[in-house]
Each structure stands twice: as C-alpha cells, then as structure tokens.
Amino acid sequence: MNAPCNEKLASTRLFPEDCPTTSLVLERIVEGSALCAGDIAHERLLTDADAAGFLPVLYRYLLSTGRDVPGRFRQSWLVHIARLALYRAELRRVLPIIEAFSPVVLLKGEGLSLLLFGDARLRNTTDMDLLIDPRQLGPIVEALGEIGYHTLGDGKTKPWAYNQLLLVHEDCGTLIELHWRIAFPHLKSPPIGDLLEDTIAVELDGGALPARSLRPELLLLQLCFHFHQHHGFYKGLLDIAGWIDRFESTADLDEVRALTRRYEIDGVLQWGLHALERFTGVRSRLYDPHANLFAKSWAAWSALEMERRYIFMASPNAIDRWWRDPRVTTQIAGVLADALSMTVADGALNRLRAVLSPVLLGPHRVGRVNFAILEGIGAFGREELYERRILG
C-alpha cells in the first residue's frame, strides 16, 4: 500500500552525523588509503571516486570531517551540481508525460540520495532511472520522442536479457532508462504491479517536485539487485549502508526476509550484507551467518576487491586489464561474470536456471536465436515477456 514519506525527517537528517554506517564505509577508504598507499592529500582517492561515480558523497564527507580537499575537485563538485540541476529540470518535464500513461517510480538519482543520506546532492546522476508499466512502453517512448528523446540502435527492448530501455535526448544528451523490472530477467523479483503500487512520496527541489520511490522493504531489494548487477561495487555498498542508517530500525525486516524467500533471492541480499560486514565489521539485523556459500564467497571477493582498489590502490594486473577491456567483456567476460554471479540465487534448480540464463539468453547472438526459437514454438507470448522467465 502507499505510505507517505516523512519528508521533514528526511530533510532534517544531517550527513555524516546521522549516517554512521555510511561514514564507516567512507572512513575505511579515507584512512586506509592514507596509511596503506600514502595518499595523504586524498587526491588519488578522489580521482578514483570520480571515475567510479561516488565523488559527491566522498567530497562532502571529507569537507564535513575537516579534511583538506585539493582545489581542483571543487570544480568537479560544481559540474556535478550543474548536472543535477539539468536532470532535475528534465525530470520536471518528463514526469507529467509518462504519468499520462503509467505510474512512475524514481529508482535512483536525487530521490534516492535524499532518502538514504538526507541530502539530494550526494549521489552522482548521469541518467533518469524510471520504473514504469511495461504495457505502456510503446506509447511512452512515442510521447517522449515528441520532446526529443529517442532510443539508441535498433530500439528493441530485448526483455529476455535486459530490464530497461535507454533513450537519449537529441540536443542536450540527457539519458532516460525506462525500467520494467528492478532486476535482470535471470533472477526472480517482485512483479511490476506490486512495485508501482507500494511506494512512498519523496519531494525534490524543496518540495516543488513531488515524486515516488519504492517503500523501504522493496527499496532494499532494489539496492541489492543493483549491487549484484555490478558484481559487488563500492558505490552500491554505500547505498546499502545508507539504507541501514535510514530504514533498518523502522522497516519491516520480517517482510524483507519473506520476500527474499518467496523470490529465492536471499543470496542476493546476503552478498551485500556480508560484503559490508567484511569491509567494516558492521552486521545488519538482516545478516545471516548461514547464508549460502556462493553469497559468502562473492562477498569476500567484493570486499577484497574494494580494499585493493581504494585502500591499497594497487595497479590492475594483466587479468584485471583483460577483464575491463570492453571488447572482451562484451563478448566473453561479461557473459561469464553474469553467469557466475547468478550462483548466489537460492535453491538448486533456481540457481541452475539463473546461471544458464545469461549464457543461453544473454544480449548476444546466441541469446537472440534461442529467444526467437522459444517464442516461435509458443513458449510464451509477447504480452507476457515482462513477467515470465523463459527458463522459469
């Protein structure tokens, strides 16, 4: 059911004073990189943070805790603020157009930053992530086209491999990601109807721009899916820490547990929570010491990778350079990494389905052929693409 967001509470929260878990995640790399990599001025850390998309929250944390910040990063902060203003203006223009066809839920951006950290400026924004009713995708894309937003490439949704469609503005280059699921189709997730209904209010621009976000229990699932989608990344860990600071004491944790059991995704949740515990020693009340071995293993790898990159600041080795080569990643490594990351799914049969799905039905030629074959024999209809999993 819909529940009002306590905007007064959100707007009066102070960062970092009211964000102890988030502060600990940040302090670990600030002090760690200074001690282990000699980055006393934090210049290398800020440079890496800029590349990885968490410069705003790190920049404000350093200033709030009395650290000196190299002057050139103030320019990066001002560029970030200007980008936020641009996307806020575009969101004000886009929301009424989409709402004429479908409810809209903000998944990231300023709304998420305000909810997690009490400050709309602390998350990097490079697009508008909007959850919509997939049955209205065609009319929405057509309406957005009238104000200059167009799909890239062939414009096909590829719902067997993705959960979103990207549009770009022909003049200013702003991006919109239209989502119809909060997870890639390889994993089970709450249906779109529940997600669009179970929302809370979030007020942007000082209350002048009202919007909706997922309620806390579903929001945590979204954050853990995002962490999983990026194979356990630092920015995603900050989001999970922010949720713990903001919502863990008031959210219905039993419902979160019930949702993860229903959709067989407790391993997805535990990956993020175990990574947080390994990185900071903080155990969420949802932390399960008996989580599946795959979730624990991925969490250990994630925590070690974050330490390597942001504390020891080690140069990438040959394997890492190969892994990050976009030509290789798109063709081979990306598919393999996606498949291996699906091992955190719960249940043997569900895990097997999830692991095979990126290989057999990924965003590649084999996936397109298999999709066409299954659709041709009537394995599912086009109107059911968004809520049925091919191997489920």
XYZ file of N, CA and C in Angstrom, residues 199-344:
438
model
N 4.608 2.317 -2.878
C 5.568 3.415 -2.990
C 5.419 4.396 -1.834
N 6.415 5.243 -1.696
C 6.376 6.339 -0.731
C 6.674 7.639 -1.466
N 6.257 8.744 -0.886
C 6.492 10.048 -1.505
C 7.908 10.515 -1.212
N 8.499 11.175 -2.196
C 9.781 11.847 -1.992
C 9.692 13.187 -2.716
N 10.039 14.259 -2.017
C 9.864 15.604 -2.557
C 11.222 16.204 -2.906
N 11.410 16.469 -4.178
C 12.656 17.049 -4.670
C 12.515 18.559 -4.803
N 13.656 19.210 -4.927
C 13.694 20.664 -5.135
C 12.907 21.396 -4.055
N 13.145 21.003 -2.800
C 12.494 21.667 -1.681
C 10.997 21.470 -1.621
N 10.510 20.390 -2.206
C 9.076 20.106 -2.211
C 8.372 20.550 -3.467
N 9.078 21.247 -4.367
C 8.452 21.755 -5.591
C 8.289 20.683 -6.657
N 8.969 19.540 -6.485
C 8.898 18.469 -7.475
C 8.551 17.159 -6.764
N 7.276 16.836 -6.617
C 6.883 15.594 -5.939
C 7.096 14.387 -6.841
N 7.540 13.292 -6.236
C 7.775 12.058 -6.976
C 7.516 10.878 -6.046
N 7.728 9.659 -6.565
C 7.506 8.449 -5.784
C 8.768 7.593 -5.804
N 8.992 6.895 -4.695
C 10.084 5.928 -4.590
C 9.509 4.627 -4.054
N 10.243 3.545 -4.189
C 9.818 2.279 -3.596
C 9.806 2.409 -2.078
N 8.865 1.746 -1.436
C 8.864 1.749 0.029
C 10.100 1.005 0.527
N 10.504 1.212 1.784
C 11.811 0.741 2.263
C 12.096 -0.739 2.038
N 11.115 -1.614 2.258
C 11.372 -3.051 2.128
C 11.719 -3.427 0.689
N 11.004 -2.846 -0.261
C 11.297 -3.109 -1.667
C 12.528 -2.341 -2.131
N 12.760 -1.183 -1.542
C 13.942 -0.397 -1.894
C 15.220 -1.167 -1.587
N 15.250 -1.869 -0.459
C 16.444 -2.648 -0.131
C 16.691 -3.722 -1.181
N 15.634 -4.379 -1.645
C 15.810 -5.380 -2.698
C 16.385 -4.731 -3.953
N 15.863 -3.557 -4.307
C 16.394 -2.857 -5.478
C 17.886 -2.575 -5.318
N 18.297 -2.094 -4.153
C 19.706 -1.767 -3.923
C 20.581 -3.009 -3.995
N 20.080 -4.122 -3.469
C 20.866 -5.363 -3.504
C 20.934 -5.929 -4.914
N 19.856 -5.802 -5.686
C 19.906 -6.199 -7.093
C 20.937 -5.349 -7.842
N 20.979 -4.056 -7.552
C 21.932 -3.166 -8.218
C 23.363 -3.543 -7.843
N 23.596 -3.838 -6.575
C 24.909 -4.283 -6.107
C 25.305 -5.568 -6.825
N 24.366 -6.492 -6.957
C 24.609 -7.763 -7.642
C 24.874 -7.542 -9.127
N 24.096 -6.675 -9.752
C 24.234 -6.423 -11.182
C 25.636 -5.944 -11.537
N 26.249 -5.169 -10.623
C 27.606 -4.658 -10.845
C 28.655 -5.522 -10.148
N 28.280 -6.744 -9.802
C 29.200 -7.722 -9.226
C 29.870 -7.221 -7.954
N 29.135 -6.465 -7.148
C 29.630 -6.034 -5.843
C 30.552 -4.837 -5.939
N 29.999 -3.619 -6.042
C 30.828 -2.430 -6.236
C 30.658 -1.462 -5.075
N 31.668 -0.619 -4.890
C 31.738 0.246 -3.711
C 30.562 1.213 -3.641
N 30.198 1.815 -4.742
C 29.068 2.750 -4.741
C 27.799 2.055 -4.266
N 27.604 0.813 -4.688
C 26.442 0.057 -4.240
C 26.500 -0.264 -2.763
N 27.711 -0.486 -2.240
C 27.855 -0.740 -0.802
C 27.480 0.504 -0.002
N 27.828 1.672 -0.500
C 27.419 2.917 0.158
C 25.895 3.034 0.220
N 25.223 2.645 -0.855
C 23.760 2.701 -0.869
C 23.158 1.760 0.172
N 23.694 0.545 0.260
C 23.193 -0.410 1.250
C 23.438 0.118 2.659
N 24.621 0.695 2.884
C 24.914 1.288 4.193
C 23.945 2.426 4.498
N 23.634 3.232 3.483
C 22.681 4.320 3.669
C 21.301 3.815 4.044
N 20.887 2.707 3.432
C 19.578 2.123 3.780
C 19.569 1.659 5.237
N 20.647 1.046 5.675
C 20.723 0.588 7.068
C 20.624 1.774 8.023
N 21.343 2.836 7.722
C 21.276 4.035 8.561
C 19.868 4.622 8.602
N 19.215 4.646 7.466
C 17.945 5.374 7.336
C 16.725 4.539 7.716
N 16.729 3.250 7.340
C 15.483 2.490 7.411
C 15.512 1.232 8.276
N 16.691 0.718 8.617
C 16.699 -0.599 9.258
C 15.929 -0.610 10.578
N 15.950 0.473 11.320
C 15.290 0.498 12.626
C 13.774 0.586 12.519
N 13.250 0.960 11.355
C 11.800 1.134 11.215
C 11.171 0.221 10.173
N 11.945 -0.337 9.265
C 11.394 -1.190 8.208
C 10.912 -2.518 8.782
N 10.028 -3.175 8.052
C 9.524 -4.499 8.433
C 10.532 -5.543 7.950
N 11.449 -5.921 8.814
C 12.520 -6.840 8.419
C 11.987 -8.239 8.163
N 10.927 -8.627 8.866
C 10.324 -9.936 8.598
C 9.763 -9.985 7.180
N 9.227 -8.874 6.715
C 8.725 -8.845 5.342
C 9.877 -8.957 4.342
N 10.990 -8.300 4.636
C 12.152 -8.421 3.754
C 12.575 -9.884 3.658
N 12.646 -10.554 4.796
C 13.027 -11.974 4.795
C 12.023 -12.806 4.003
N 10.738 -12.511 4.172
C 9.701 -13.256 3.453
C 9.815 -13.034 1.944
N 10.102 -11.811 1.534
C 10.254 -11.516 0.110
C 11.445 -12.256 -0.490
N 12.551 -12.287 0.229
C 13.730 -12.977 -0.314
C 13.488 -14.481 -0.408
N 12.712 -15.034 0.525
C 12.371 -16.463 0.428
C 11.425 -16.714 -0.746
N 10.436 -15.843 -0.897
C 9.436 -16.037 -1.951
C 10.077 -16.012 -3.329
N 11.023 -15.112 -3.523
C 11.636 -14.967 -4.843
C 13.005 -15.639 -4.939
N 13.368 -16.378 -3.915
C 14.616 -17.161 -3.899
C 15.839 -16.282 -4.184
N 15.909 -15.168 -3.470
C 16.999 -14.210 -3.685
C 17.682 -13.828 -2.373
N 17.568 -14.680 -1.353
C 18.246 -14.339 -0.101
C 19.753 -14.215 -0.320
N 20.302 -15.023 -1.229
C 21.726 -14.927 -1.528
C 22.112 -13.574 -2.097
N 21.211 -12.957 -2.870
C 21.461 -11.615 -3.401
C 21.537 -10.612 -2.258
N 20.595 -10.707 -1.324
C 20.607 -9.831 -0.147
C 21.860 -10.052 0.688
N 22.191 -11.315 0.935
C 23.315 -11.629 1.816
C 24.657 -11.261 1.198
N 24.769 -11.281 -0.120
C 26.013 -10.853 -0.764
C 26.366 -9.439 -0.299
N 25.409 -8.510 -0.404
C 25.676 -7.141 0.014
C 25.934 -7.010 1.501
N 25.148 -7.719 2.317
C 25.291 -7.598 3.771
C 26.582 -8.236 4.262
N 26.985 -9.356 3.671
C 28.248 -9.988 4.063
C 29.440 -9.165 3.583
N 29.314 -8.531 2.419
C 30.391 -7.649 1.956
C 30.560 -6.474 2.917
N 29.447 -5.929 3.390
C 29.505 -4.836 4.361
C 30.176 -5.290 5.650
N 29.832 -6.480 6.112
C 30.424 -6.999 7.351
C 31.922 -7.220 7.183
N 32.327 -7.748 6.048
C 33.755 -7.989 5.817
C 34.527 -6.681 5.667
N 33.886 -5.677 5.102
C 34.583 -4.419 4.834
C 34.650 -3.523 6.063
N 33.636 -3.594 6.927
C 33.566 -2.662 8.064
C 33.403 -3.339 9.418
N 32.994 -4.610 9.426
C 32.681 -5.276 10.689
C 31.254 -5.064 11.152
N 30.470 -4.263 10.426
C 29.080 -3.980 10.795
C 28.177 -5.101 10.294
N 27.361 -5.631 11.193
C 26.399 -6.664 10.824
C 24.982 -6.093 10.875
N 24.338 -6.082 9.747
C 22.938 -5.684 9.701
C 22.090 -6.677 10.486
N 20.926 -6.238 10.938
C 19.998 -7.147 11.609
C 19.470 -8.200 10.646
N 19.624 -7.980 9.349
C 19.222 -8.961 8.342
C 20.361 -9.904 7.965
N 21.539 -9.669 8.498
C 22.707 -10.512 8.215
C 22.439 -11.939 8.680
N 22.714 -12.901 7.817
C 22.517 -14.316 8.143
C 23.867 -15.026 8.079
N 24.394 -15.475 9.218
C 25.693 -16.167 9.203
C 25.651 -17.485 8.449
N 24.445 -17.994 8.185
C 24.299 -19.272 7.486
C 23.912 -19.076 6.022
N 24.233 -17.930 5.465
C 23.947 -17.669 4.052
C 24.649 -18.694 3.177
N 24.159 -18.848 1.941
C 24.754 -19.873 1.076
C 26.211 -19.539 0.750
N 26.965 -20.571 0.479
C 28.414 -20.447 0.289
C 28.760 -19.519 -0.869
N 27.937 -19.536 -1.909
C 28.219 -18.685 -3.064
C 28.116 -17.206 -2.686
N 27.093 -16.855 -1.907
C 26.942 -15.462 -1.473
C 28.118 -15.036 -0.609
N 28.536 -15.909 0.298
C 29.683 -15.592 1.154
C 30.955 -15.426 0.329
N 31.128 -16.288 -0.654
C 32.342 -16.228 -1.479
C 32.377 -14.949 -2.312
N 31.258 -14.607 -2.927
C 31.204 -13.366 -3.694
C 31.419 -12.157 -2.792
N 30.868 -12.207 -1.576
C 31.048 -11.096 -0.633
C 32.514 -10.928 -0.263
N 33.188 -12.047 -0.024
C 34.608 -11.981 0.319
C 35.409 -11.388 -0.836
N 35.105 -11.831 -2.052
C 35.808 -11.299 -3.223
C 35.535 -9.805 -3.379
N 34.274 -9.394 -3.197
C 33.912 -7.979 -3.341
C 34.674 -7.112 -2.351
N 34.706 -7.544 -1.086
C 35.392 -6.761 -0.057
C 36.882 -6.652 -0.358
N 37.485 -7.753 -0.790
C 38.908 -7.729 -1.128
C 39.181 -6.825 -2.323
N 38.291 -6.859 -3.308
C 38.466 -6.013 -4.486
C 38.351 -4.534 -4.122
N 37.424 -4.201 -3.234
C 37.305 -2.809 -2.785
C 38.555 -2.372 -2.035
N 39.089 -3.238 -1.207
C 40.332 -2.915 -0.494
C 41.479 -2.717 -1.478
N 41.576 -3.594 -2.465
C 42.654 -3.489 -3.446
C 42.588 -2.166 -4.198
N 41.380 -1.763 -4.580
C 41.232 -0.576 -5.420
C 41.319 0.725 -4.628
N 40.692 0.764 -3.441
C 40.522 2.048 -2.757
C 41.317 2.195 -1.467
N 41.955 1.137 -1.010
C 42.810 1.237 0.176
C 44.272 1.039 -0.215
N 44.576 -0.087 -0.841
C 45.959 -0.337 -1.268
C 46.258 0.336 -2.604
N 45.208 0.672 -3.353
C 45.344 1.360 -4.637
C 46.324 0.645 -5.555
N 46.188 -0.657 -5.603
C 47.072 -1.470 -6.432
C 46.738 -1.274 -7.907
N 47.764 -1.274 -8.732
C 47.555 -1.172 -10.173
C 46.886 -2.441 -10.681
N 46.024 -2.336 -11.681
C 45.377 -3.535 -12.217
C 46.396 -4.481 -12.830
N 46.226 -5.773 -12.558
C 47.116 -6.767 -13.149
C 46.627 -7.133 -14.547
N 47.331 -8.073 -15.192
C 47.005 -8.427 -16.577
C 45.589 -8.980 -16.699
N 45.191 -9.809 -15.736
C 43.846 -10.388 -15.780
C 42.798 -9.297 -15.622
N 43.060 -8.366 -14.718
C 42.110 -7.282 -14.488
C 41.991 -6.394 -15.723
N 43.113 -6.135 -16.387
C 43.067 -5.319 -17.605
C 42.281 -6.028 -18.696
N 42.468 -7.345 -18.798
C 41.697 -8.123 -19.779
C 40.221 -8.073 -19.450
N 39.922 -8.215 -18.160
C 38.533 -8.228 -17.699
C 37.827 -6.917 -18.022
N 38.581 -5.809 -17.904
C 37.968 -4.496 -18.097
C 38.013 -4.020 -19.548
N 38.604 -4.797 -20.432
C 38.617 -4.445 -21.845
C 37.194 -4.581 -22.392
N 36.560 -3.488 -22.811
C 35.155 -3.580 -23.229
C 34.939 -4.522 -24.401
N 35.944 -4.654 -25.276
C 35.767 -5.566 -26.404
C 35.668 -6.999 -25.923
N 36.482 -7.340 -24.912
C 36.463 -8.697 -24.374
C 35.273 -8.885 -23.450
N 35.031 -7.890 -22.600
C 33.952 -8.013 -21.622
C 32.620 -8.257 -22.303
N 32.339 -7.491 -23.344
C 31.060 -7.631 -24.020
C 30.907 -9.017 -24.618
N 31.969 -9.544 -25.169
C 31.886 -10.807 -25.879
C 31.980 -12.022 -24.974
N 32.867 -11.986 -23.998
C 33.155 -13.195 -23.231
C 33.008 -12.969 -21.735
N 33.854 -12.097 -21.205
C 33.945 -11.968 -19.749
C 32.639 -11.516 -19.121
N 31.931 -10.607 -19.790
C 30.679 -10.121 -19.226
C 29.656 -11.222 -19.064
N 29.529 -12.062 -20.082
C 28.575 -13.170 -20.011
C 28.979 -14.155 -18.925
N 30.274 -14.472 -18.855
C 30.743 -15.414 -17.833
C 30.558 -14.846 -16.432
N 30.876 -13.560 -16.259
C 30.719 -12.949 -14.939
C 29.258 -12.926 -14.517
N 28.377 -12.584 -15.452
C 26.951 -12.581 -15.131
C 26.484 -13.970 -14.724
N 26.923 -14.983 -15.480
C 26.510 -16.351 -15.167
C 27.022 -16.781 -13.800
N 28.285 -16.505 -13.515
C 28.853 -16.901 -12.222
C 28.186 -16.154 -11.074
N 27.833 -14.894 -11.290
C 27.199 -14.127 -10.215
C 25.818 -14.664 -9.877
N 25.200 -15.388 -10.799
C 23.868 -15.945 -10.544
C 23.905 -17.126 -9.579
N 25.102 -17.597 -9.241
C 25.199 -18.715 -8.295
C 24.679 -18.344 -6.916
N 24.523 -17.053 -6.630
C 24.018 -16.655 -5.313
C 22.521 -16.895 -5.181
